[in-house]
Amino acid sequence: MLYLFKLIFLLIDIKQETVLNWLGLEDPRFQGLPSTEYGNDASVLAPSADVSLETFRLIIDAIWLKLQTGLVLADIEAILFFIVFIRYLILAIRYNLKTALYITCIGIFSGYLWYRHFIELVSWYQVVLFKVPITRKLAMEIYQFKALKDIRINNPISDLRWSNPAGIIWRGLVRGSHDYDRNTMRDPISMLFANVPERFRDETDWFYYTIYRDFGPQVLSWLRRLSREISSLAAYTFATRIGKKYCPYFVRWHWTFILVFGFFERIFIGIAGRASQYNMGVVLPKMKQFGDSTGFLTTQYEMLNIIMTCIVFINMAFVIWAMLHAFCGQYFYFPFIVENTELHIGKRPKTIYSGGYTAWQDRDQTDVLGSLNTWYGWFGRGRNYKGKTTNKLQKFINKLFKKFRLFFRR
């Protein structure tokens, strides 16, 4: 099977056009083509060149242009998909297709948890992100998603989807007829109360309207809010506690890290939110009402903007860094949070499905006198790890440094 997998790659004719089309980039050969009524005239199109350094230059230029104009979720997902695909190919060559698929799916699920958390961060920080040109498009996209979600929630038939069978039953039995005719309620309970004898109507009608108009909607609204608040915690409990036998250690580690990290993250989210409210509610009204002849209010406004921007980008950079580690099947070390995470789920089992290295769990790496224990080598391999790649890189850097030194001696 492995030889067949290698043979498939030999049969694929990978040109520069293939790589650029797969990444969604424009081929420079199409620039300047004569146009016809049906589009560009491809009859004079030159053959596609082989993959070369020029191809990588075009890719880097396109990525740099995207970064300058701002990324959207589709761009981020394309980058993540490319990383996952390359990792799957490496694992398939190293192990086999089945094992590579299992390991890749574990990394995808763990990375998806961080990706969801990243989207939540953008929605929380969107007021600050709107002020930065690089992140303005991303904040606008999340704002549109939230607006569409609010429209769907306010839509009376939003519960009618296959993933919500309870909503279908409730809508069909209780609210179905009322959505089309606001003056009537044709459901089993309303029909039952409608057939109550006249002498009991005073008591039953009071009970009926109390349940349907006052008490019932409030209870349902409270239950919906409660389910939204505890749904993620309930899913975590069932997956990592009750069903930990079936949940890979790598998923449990990243999921627990997100929950523990969230307790400290809320502090910085609150600081950024309060600073934004103070700027918009106190500083700006004072500047408009009294002016700023001394420049103190302007300085205060700019300093608060700088503080908010630093908090937002440090937080988002850490989440992106953690998300890349998860998609690549790696662990990372962060003081205090990692220790609390591993107190809940234990140490990493020595299997190929458990992901990368965790040198901080080894006694010889942690018992170092005079060390703050904040760095455990690249990809958690350990401070004293020296592999073939590390030795080659070190030799290359030393050789390059010697050449620079000889050049300046002249």
CSV table of C-alpha atoms in Angstrom, one decimal:
chain,number,residue,atom,x,y,z
A,1,MET,CA,0.0,0.0,0.0
A,2,LEU,CA,2.9,2.4,0.8
A,3,TYR,CA,4.5,1.8,-2.6
A,4,LEU,CA,1.2,2.4,-4.3
A,5,PHE,CA,0.8,5.6,-2.5
A,6,LYS,CA,4.3,6.7,-3.7
A,7,LEU,CA,3.4,5.7,-7.2
A,8,ILE,CA,0.4,8.0,-7.2
A,9,PHE,CA,2.6,11.0,-6.6
A,10,LEU,CA,4.8,10.0,-9.5
A,11,LEU,CA,1.8,9.9,-11.8
A,12,ILE,CA,0.7,13.5,-10.9
A,13,ASP,CA,2.1,16.1,-13.1
A,14,ILE,CA,2.7,19.0,-10.7
A,15,LYS,CA,3.4,22.2,-12.4
A,16,GLN,CA,3.5,25.8,-11.3
A,17,GLU,CA,-0.1,26.3,-12.5
A,18,THR,CA,-1.2,23.2,-10.4
A,19,VAL,CA,0.3,24.6,-7.2
A,20,LEU,CA,-1.1,28.2,-7.8
A,21,ASN,CA,-4.6,26.9,-8.6
A,22,TRP,CA,-4.6,24.7,-5.6
A,23,LEU,CA,-3.7,27.6,-3.3
A,24,GLY,CA,-6.3,29.9,-5.1
A,25,LEU,CA,-3.6,32.3,-6.5
A,26,GLU,CA,-3.6,34.0,-9.9
A,27,ASP,CA,-1.2,32.6,-12.5
A,28,PRO,CA,1.0,35.4,-13.8
A,29,ARG,CA,0.6,33.9,-17.3
A,30,PHE,CA,-3.0,35.1,-17.5
A,31,GLN,CA,-2.0,38.8,-16.9
A,32,GLY,CA,-2.0,40.8,-20.1
A,33,LEU,CA,-3.8,38.2,-22.3
A,34,PRO,CA,-6.0,39.7,-25.0
A,35,SER,CA,-9.7,39.6,-24.1
A,36,THR,CA,-12.6,38.3,-26.2
A,37,GLU,CA,-16.3,38.3,-25.7
A,38,TYR,CA,-16.0,34.9,-24.0
A,39,GLY,CA,-13.1,35.9,-21.7
A,40,ASN,CA,-9.4,35.9,-22.1
A,41,ASP,CA,-7.9,34.4,-25.2
A,42,ALA,CA,-5.9,31.4,-23.9
A,43,SER,CA,-4.7,30.3,-27.4
A,44,VAL,CA,-1.5,32.3,-27.0
A,45,LEU,CA,-1.0,31.1,-23.4
A,46,ALA,CA,2.5,29.8,-22.8
A,47,PRO,CA,3.0,26.3,-21.2
A,48,SER,CA,3.1,26.2,-17.5
A,49,ALA,CA,6.6,26.2,-16.0
A,50,ASP,CA,7.8,23.6,-13.5
A,51,VAL,CA,7.8,24.2,-9.8
A,52,SER,CA,10.8,26.4,-8.9
A,53,LEU,CA,12.0,29.2,-6.7
A,54,GLU,CA,9.8,31.5,-8.8
A,55,THR,CA,6.7,29.6,-7.7
A,56,PHE,CA,7.6,30.0,-4.0
A,57,ARG,CA,8.3,33.7,-4.7
A,58,LEU,CA,4.8,34.1,-6.1
A,59,ILE,CA,3.3,32.3,-3.1
A,60,ILE,CA,5.2,34.5,-0.6
A,61,ASP,CA,4.2,37.7,-2.5
A,62,ALA,CA,0.6,36.6,-2.5
A,63,ILE,CA,0.7,35.8,1.2
A,64,TRP,CA,2.4,39.2,2.0
A,65,LEU,CA,-0.3,41.0,0.0
A,66,LYS,CA,-3.0,39.1,1.9
A,67,LEU,CA,-1.4,40.1,5.2
A,68,GLN,CA,-1.3,43.8,4.1
A,69,THR,CA,-4.9,43.9,3.1
A,70,GLY,CA,-6.1,41.6,5.9
A,71,LEU,CA,-7.0,38.0,6.2
A,72,VAL,CA,-10.4,36.5,6.4
A,73,LEU,CA,-11.6,33.2,7.8
A,74,ALA,CA,-11.4,31.5,4.4
A,75,ASP,CA,-7.7,32.5,4.1
A,76,ILE,CA,-6.9,31.1,7.6
A,77,GLU,CA,-8.8,27.9,6.8
A,78,ALA,CA,-6.8,27.5,3.6
A,79,ILE,CA,-3.5,27.9,5.4
A,80,LEU,CA,-4.6,25.4,8.1
A,81,PHE,CA,-5.8,22.9,5.4
A,82,PHE,CA,-2.4,23.2,3.6
A,83,ILE,CA,-0.6,22.4,6.9
A,84,VAL,CA,-2.8,19.4,7.7
A,85,PHE,CA,-2.4,18.1,4.1
A,86,ILE,CA,1.4,18.3,4.2
A,87,ARG,CA,1.5,16.7,7.7
A,88,TYR,CA,-0.7,13.8,6.4
A,89,LEU,CA,1.6,13.2,3.5
A,90,ILE,CA,4.6,13.0,5.9
A,91,LEU,CA,2.8,10.7,8.2
A,92,ALA,CA,1.6,8.5,5.4
A,93,ILE,CA,5.2,8.1,4.1
A,94,ARG,CA,6.5,7.4,7.7
A,95,TYR,CA,3.7,5.0,8.8
A,96,ASN,CA,0.8,4.0,6.5
A,97,LEU,CA,-2.4,5.6,5.2
A,98,LYS,CA,-4.6,4.3,8.0
A,99,THR,CA,-2.3,5.4,10.9
A,100,ALA,CA,-1.7,8.7,9.2
A,101,LEU,CA,-5.4,9.3,9.0
A,102,TYR,CA,-6.0,8.6,12.7
A,103,ILE,CA,-3.1,10.8,13.8
A,104,THR,CA,-4.2,13.6,11.4
A,105,CYS,CA,-7.9,13.5,12.6
A,106,ILE,CA,-6.7,13.7,16.2
A,107,GLY,CA,-4.7,16.9,15.4
A,108,ILE,CA,-7.6,18.3,13.3
A,109,PHE,CA,-10.1,17.9,16.2
A,110,SER,CA,-7.6,19.5,18.7
A,111,GLY,CA,-6.9,22.3,16.3
A,112,TYR,CA,-10.6,22.9,15.7
A,113,LEU,CA,-11.0,23.5,19.5
A,114,TRP,CA,-8.4,26.3,19.3
A,115,TYR,CA,-10.0,27.6,16.0
A,116,ARG,CA,-13.4,27.9,17.7
A,117,HIS,CA,-11.7,29.8,20.6
A,118,PHE,CA,-10.0,32.1,18.1
A,119,ILE,CA,-13.3,33.0,16.5
A,120,GLU,CA,-14.7,33.8,20.0
A,121,LEU,CA,-11.7,36.0,20.6
A,122,VAL,CA,-12.3,37.9,17.4
A,123,SER,CA,-16.0,38.4,18.4
A,124,TRP,CA,-15.0,39.7,21.9
A,125,TYR,CA,-12.2,42.0,20.5
A,126,GLN,CA,-14.0,43.2,17.4
A,127,VAL,CA,-14.3,46.7,18.6
A,128,VAL,CA,-10.5,47.0,18.9
A,129,LEU,CA,-9.9,44.9,15.7
A,130,PHE,CA,-12.0,47.4,13.7
A,131,LYS,CA,-9.4,50.1,14.4
A,132,VAL,CA,-6.5,48.1,12.9
A,133,PRO,CA,-6.4,47.8,9.1
A,134,ILE,CA,-4.9,44.3,9.1
A,135,THR,CA,-7.7,42.8,11.1
A,136,ARG,CA,-10.6,45.0,9.9
A,137,LYS,CA,-11.8,42.5,7.3
A,138,LEU,CA,-11.7,39.7,9.9
A,139,ALA,CA,-13.7,41.7,12.4
A,140,MET,CA,-16.3,42.7,9.8
A,141,GLU,CA,-16.7,39.0,8.8
A,142,ILE,CA,-17.3,37.9,12.4
A,143,TYR,CA,-19.8,40.8,12.8
A,144,GLN,CA,-21.7,39.7,9.8
A,145,PHE,CA,-21.8,36.1,11.1
A,146,LYS,CA,-23.2,37.3,14.5
A,147,ALA,CA,-25.9,39.4,12.7
A,148,LEU,CA,-26.9,36.4,10.6
A,149,LYS,CA,-27.0,34.3,13.8
A,150,ASP,CA,-29.3,36.8,15.5
A,151,ILE,CA,-31.6,36.8,12.5
A,152,ARG,CA,-31.8,33.0,12.5
A,153,ILE,CA,-32.5,33.0,16.3
A,154,ASN,CA,-35.4,35.5,15.8
A,155,ASN,CA,-36.8,33.5,12.9
A,156,PRO,CA,-39.7,31.5,14.2
A,157,ILE,CA,-38.7,28.4,12.2
A,158,SER,CA,-35.0,28.5,13.1
A,159,ASP,CA,-35.5,25.4,15.3
A,160,LEU,CA,-36.6,23.3,12.3
A,161,ARG,CA,-33.3,21.6,11.4
A,162,TRP,CA,-32.2,18.0,11.5
A,163,SER,CA,-29.7,18.6,14.3
A,164,ASN,CA,-32.4,19.8,16.7
A,165,PRO,CA,-35.1,17.0,16.9
A,166,ALA,CA,-36.4,18.4,20.2
A,167,GLY,CA,-37.1,21.8,18.5
A,168,ILE,CA,-39.0,20.1,15.7
A,169,ILE,CA,-41.2,18.3,18.1
A,170,TRP,CA,-41.8,21.4,20.2
A,171,ARG,CA,-42.6,23.5,17.2
A,172,GLY,CA,-44.9,20.9,15.7
A,173,LEU,CA,-46.9,20.3,18.8
A,174,VAL,CA,-47.0,23.7,20.5
A,175,ARG,CA,-46.1,26.6,18.2
A,176,GLY,CA,-46.6,25.3,14.6
A,177,SER,CA,-50.0,26.7,13.9
A,178,HIS,CA,-49.4,30.0,15.8
A,179,ASP,CA,-46.5,30.9,13.4
A,180,TYR,CA,-48.9,31.0,10.5
A,181,ASP,CA,-52.0,32.3,12.3
A,182,ARG,CA,-51.3,34.6,15.3
A,183,ASN,CA,-54.9,34.6,16.4
A,184,THR,CA,-55.2,30.9,17.1
A,185,MET,CA,-53.3,28.1,18.9
A,186,ARG,CA,-54.0,24.7,17.4
A,187,ASP,CA,-51.9,22.3,19.5
A,188,PRO,CA,-52.9,19.3,21.7
A,189,ILE,CA,-52.7,21.3,24.9
A,190,SER,CA,-54.7,24.3,23.6
A,191,MET,CA,-57.3,21.9,22.2
A,192,LEU,CA,-57.5,20.1,25.5
A,193,PHE,CA,-58.2,23.4,27.4
A,194,ALA,CA,-60.7,24.5,24.8
A,195,ASN,CA,-62.9,21.5,25.6
A,196,VAL,CA,-63.0,22.2,29.3
A,197,PRO,CA,-66.6,22.7,30.6
A,198,GLU,CA,-67.8,26.3,31.0
A,199,ARG,CA,-68.1,26.1,34.8
A,200,PHE,CA,-64.3,25.4,35.1
A,201,ARG,CA,-63.2,28.0,32.5
A,202,ASP,CA,-62.3,30.7,35.0
A,203,GLU,CA,-59.7,28.5,36.8
A,204,THR,CA,-58.4,26.7,33.7
A,205,ASP,CA,-58.0,29.8,31.5
A,206,TRP,CA,-56.0,31.5,34.2
A,207,PHE,CA,-53.7,28.5,34.4
A,208,TYR,CA,-53.5,28.1,30.6
A,209,TYR,CA,-52.5,31.8,30.0
A,210,THR,CA,-50.1,31.7,32.9
A,211,ILE,CA,-48.2,28.8,31.4
A,212,TYR,CA,-48.4,29.8,27.7
A,213,ARG,CA,-48.0,33.6,28.0
A,214,ASP,CA,-46.0,34.3,31.2
A,215,PHE,CA,-44.3,31.4,32.9
A,216,GLY,CA,-43.6,29.0,30.0
A,217,PRO,CA,-41.7,31.4,27.7
A,218,GLN,CA,-39.6,32.7,30.6
A,219,VAL,CA,-38.6,29.1,31.7
A,220,LEU,CA,-37.8,28.2,28.1
A,221,SER,CA,-35.7,31.3,27.6
A,222,TRP,CA,-33.8,30.6,30.9
A,223,LEU,CA,-33.2,27.0,29.8
A,224,ARG,CA,-31.8,28.1,26.5
A,225,ARG,CA,-29.4,30.5,28.1
A,226,LEU,CA,-28.4,27.8,30.6
A,227,SER,CA,-27.8,25.3,27.9
A,228,ARG,CA,-25.6,27.8,25.9
A,229,GLU,CA,-23.5,28.4,29.0
A,230,ILE,CA,-23.0,24.8,30.1
A,231,SER,CA,-23.0,23.0,26.8
A,232,SER,CA,-19.3,23.3,26.2
A,233,LEU,CA,-18.5,22.3,29.8
A,234,ALA,CA,-20.9,19.4,29.5
A,235,ALA,CA,-19.3,18.2,26.3
A,236,TYR,CA,-15.9,18.5,27.9
A,237,THR,CA,-17.1,16.4,30.9
A,238,PHE,CA,-18.6,13.7,28.8
A,239,ALA,CA,-15.6,13.5,26.4
A,240,THR,CA,-12.6,13.8,28.7
A,241,ARG,CA,-14.0,12.5,32.0
A,242,ILE,CA,-16.7,10.0,31.4
A,243,GLY,CA,-15.5,8.9,27.9
A,244,LYS,CA,-11.8,9.4,28.4
A,245,LYS,CA,-11.2,5.8,27.4
A,246,TYR,CA,-12.3,6.7,23.9
A,247,CYS,CA,-10.9,10.3,23.8
A,248,PRO,CA,-7.2,10.5,22.8
A,249,TYR,CA,-4.8,12.0,25.3
A,250,PHE,CA,-3.8,14.8,22.8
A,251,VAL,CA,-7.4,16.0,22.5
A,252,ARG,CA,-7.9,15.9,26.2
A,253,TRP,CA,-4.6,17.8,26.8
A,254,HIS,CA,-5.5,20.7,24.5
A,255,TRP,CA,-9.2,20.8,25.6
A,256,THR,CA,-8.2,21.0,29.2
A,257,PHE,CA,-5.6,23.6,28.5
A,258,ILE,CA,-8.2,25.8,26.8
A,259,LEU,CA,-10.5,25.6,29.8
A,260,VAL,CA,-7.7,26.4,32.3
A,261,PHE,CA,-6.3,29.2,30.1
A,262,GLY,CA,-9.8,30.7,29.8
A,263,PHE,CA,-9.8,31.5,33.6
A,264,PHE,CA,-6.8,33.8,33.2
A,265,GLU,CA,-7.8,35.0,29.7
A,266,ARG,CA,-11.0,36.6,31.1
A,267,ILE,CA,-8.9,39.0,33.2
A,268,PHE,CA,-7.3,40.5,30.1
A,269,ILE,CA,-10.6,40.5,28.1
A,270,GLY,CA,-12.1,42.4,31.0
A,271,ILE,CA,-9.2,44.9,31.0
A,272,ALA,CA,-9.5,45.5,27.3
A,273,GLY,CA,-13.3,45.9,27.5
A,274,ARG,CA,-13.2,48.3,30.4
A,275,ALA,CA,-10.5,50.4,28.7
A,276,SER,CA,-12.6,50.6,25.5
A,277,GLN,CA,-15.7,51.6,27.5
A,278,TYR,CA,-13.7,54.3,29.4
A,279,ASN,CA,-12.3,55.7,26.1
A,280,MET,CA,-15.7,55.8,24.4
A,281,GLY,CA,-17.8,56.8,27.4
A,282,VAL,CA,-15.5,59.2,29.3
A,283,VAL,CA,-12.5,60.4,27.4
A,284,LEU,CA,-14.1,61.1,24.0
A,285,PRO,CA,-17.2,62.9,25.5
A,286,LYS,CA,-14.8,65.1,27.5
A,287,MET,CA,-12.7,65.9,24.4
A,288,LYS,CA,-15.9,66.9,22.5
A,289,GLN,CA,-17.4,68.9,25.3
A,290,PHE,CA,-14.4,70.8,26.8
A,291,GLY,CA,-11.7,70.4,24.1
A,292,ASP,CA,-8.1,69.4,24.8
A,293,SER,CA,-5.9,72.4,24.9
A,294,THR,CA,-3.2,70.7,27.1
A,295,GLY,CA,-3.2,67.5,25.1
A,296,PHE,CA,-3.7,65.4,28.2
A,297,LEU,CA,-6.9,63.8,27.1
A,298,THR,CA,-5.5,63.0,23.6
A,299,THR,CA,-2.4,61.3,25.3
A,300,GLN,CA,-4.7,59.4,27.6
A,301,TYR,CA,-6.9,58.2,24.7
A,302,GLU,CA,-3.9,57.1,22.6
A,303,MET,CA,-2.2,55.3,25.5
A,304,LEU,CA,-5.4,53.3,26.2
A,305,ASN,CA,-5.6,52.4,22.6
A,306,ILE,CA,-2.1,51.2,22.6
A,307,ILE,CA,-2.7,49.1,25.8
A,308,MET,CA,-5.9,47.6,24.3
A,309,THR,CA,-4.1,46.8,21.0
A,310,CYS,CA,-1.2,45.1,22.8
A,311,ILE,CA,-3.5,43.0,25.0
A,312,VAL,CA,-5.6,41.9,22.0
A,313,PHE,CA,-2.7,41.0,19.7
A,314,ILE,CA,-0.7,39.2,22.4
A,315,ASN,CA,-3.7,37.1,23.3
A,316,MET,CA,-4.6,36.4,19.6
A,317,ALA,CA,-0.9,35.6,18.8
A,318,PHE,CA,-0.8,33.1,21.6
A,319,VAL,CA,-4.0,31.4,20.5
A,320,ILE,CA,-2.7,31.2,16.9
A,321,TRP,CA,0.6,29.8,18.1
A,322,ALA,CA,-1.3,27.1,20.2
A,323,MET,CA,-3.6,26.4,17.3
A,324,LEU,CA,-0.7,25.7,14.9
A,325,HIS,CA,0.8,23.4,17.5
A,326,ALA,CA,-2.5,21.5,17.8
A,327,PHE,CA,-2.8,21.1,14.0
A,328,CYS,CA,0.8,19.9,13.8
A,329,GLY,CA,0.3,17.4,16.6
A,330,GLN,CA,2.6,19.1,19.0
A,331,TYR,CA,2.5,20.2,22.7
A,332,PHE,CA,3.8,23.5,24.1
A,333,TYR,CA,4.8,24.7,27.5
A,334,PHE,CA,3.3,27.6,29.4
A,335,PRO,CA,4.2,28.0,33.1
A,336,PHE,CA,1.6,27.1,35.7
A,337,ILE,CA,-1.2,26.3,33.2
A,338,VAL,CA,0.5,23.2,31.8
A,339,GLU,CA,1.1,21.9,35.4
A,340,ASN,CA,-2.6,22.4,36.2
A,341,THR,CA,-3.7,20.8,32.9
A,342,GLU,CA,-1.6,17.7,33.5
A,343,LEU,CA,-2.9,17.4,37.1
A,344,HIS,CA,-6.3,16.8,35.6
A,345,ILE,CA,-5.4,14.3,32.8
A,346,GLY,CA,-2.1,12.9,33.8
A,347,LYS,CA,1.1,12.4,31.8
A,348,ARG,CA,1.4,11.7,28.2
A,349,PRO,CA,1.3,7.9,27.2
A,350,LYS,CA,4.2,6.8,25.0
A,351,THR,CA,2.2,6.0,21.9
A,352,ILE,CA,2.3,7.4,18.3
A,353,TYR,CA,-1.3,8.7,18.7
A,354,SER,CA,-0.3,10.9,21.6
A,355,GLY,CA,1.4,13.6,19.6
A,356,GLY,CA,4.8,15.2,20.0
A,357,TYR,CA,7.2,15.5,22.9
A,358,THR,CA,6.6,16.7,26.5
A,359,ALA,CA,10.1,17.1,27.9
A,360,TRP,CA,8.8,18.9,31.0
A,361,GLN,CA,7.3,15.6,32.2
A,362,ASP,CA,10.8,14.1,32.4
A,363,ARG,CA,12.6,14.4,35.8
A,364,ASP,CA,16.0,15.1,34.3
A,365,GLN,CA,14.6,18.1,32.4
A,366,THR,CA,12.7,19.6,35.4
A,367,ASP,CA,15.3,19.1,38.2
A,368,VAL,CA,17.7,21.7,36.9
A,369,LEU,CA,19.1,24.0,39.7
A,370,GLY,CA,18.9,27.7,39.0
A,371,SER,CA,16.5,27.3,36.0
A,372,LEU,CA,13.1,29.0,35.7
A,373,ASN,CA,11.8,26.0,33.7
A,374,THR,CA,10.2,28.0,31.0
A,375,TRP,CA,12.0,26.6,28.0
A,376,TYR,CA,12.1,22.9,27.1
A,377,GLY,CA,13.5,23.0,23.6
A,378,TRP,CA,11.9,23.2,20.2
A,379,PHE,CA,8.6,21.2,20.0
A,380,GLY,CA,9.1,20.1,23.7
A,381,ARG,CA,12.1,17.8,22.8
A,382,GLY,CA,14.2,19.0,25.8
A,383,ARG,CA,16.9,21.5,26.4
A,384,ASN,CA,19.7,19.0,25.7
A,385,TYR,CA,18.2,17.5,22.6
A,386,LYS,CA,20.5,17.4,19.6
A,387,GLY,CA,19.2,15.6,16.6
A,388,LYS,CA,20.5,15.4,13.1
A,389,THR,CA,18.6,18.4,11.9
A,390,THR,CA,19.8,20.5,14.8
A,391,ASN,CA,23.4,19.6,14.3
A,392,LYS,CA,23.2,20.3,10.5
A,393,LEU,CA,21.5,23.7,11.2
A,394,GLN,CA,24.0,24.6,13.8
A,395,LYS,CA,26.9,23.7,11.5
A,396,PHE,CA,25.3,25.8,8.7
A,397,ILE,CA,24.9,28.8,11.0
A,398,ASN,CA,28.5,28.5,12.2
A,399,LYS,CA,29.8,28.2,8.6
A,400,LEU,CA,27.7,31.2,7.5
A,401,PHE,CA,29.0,33.2,10.5
A,402,LYS,CA,32.6,32.4,9.6
A,403,LYS,CA,32.0,33.6,6.0
A,404,PHE,CA,30.6,36.9,7.2
A,405,ARG,CA,33.5,37.4,9.6
A,406,LEU,CA,36.0,36.7,6.8
A,407,PHE,CA,34.2,39.1,4.5
A,408,PHE,CA,34.3,42.0,7.0
A,409,ARG,CA,38.0,41.3,7.7
A,410,ARG,CA,38.8,42.2,4.2
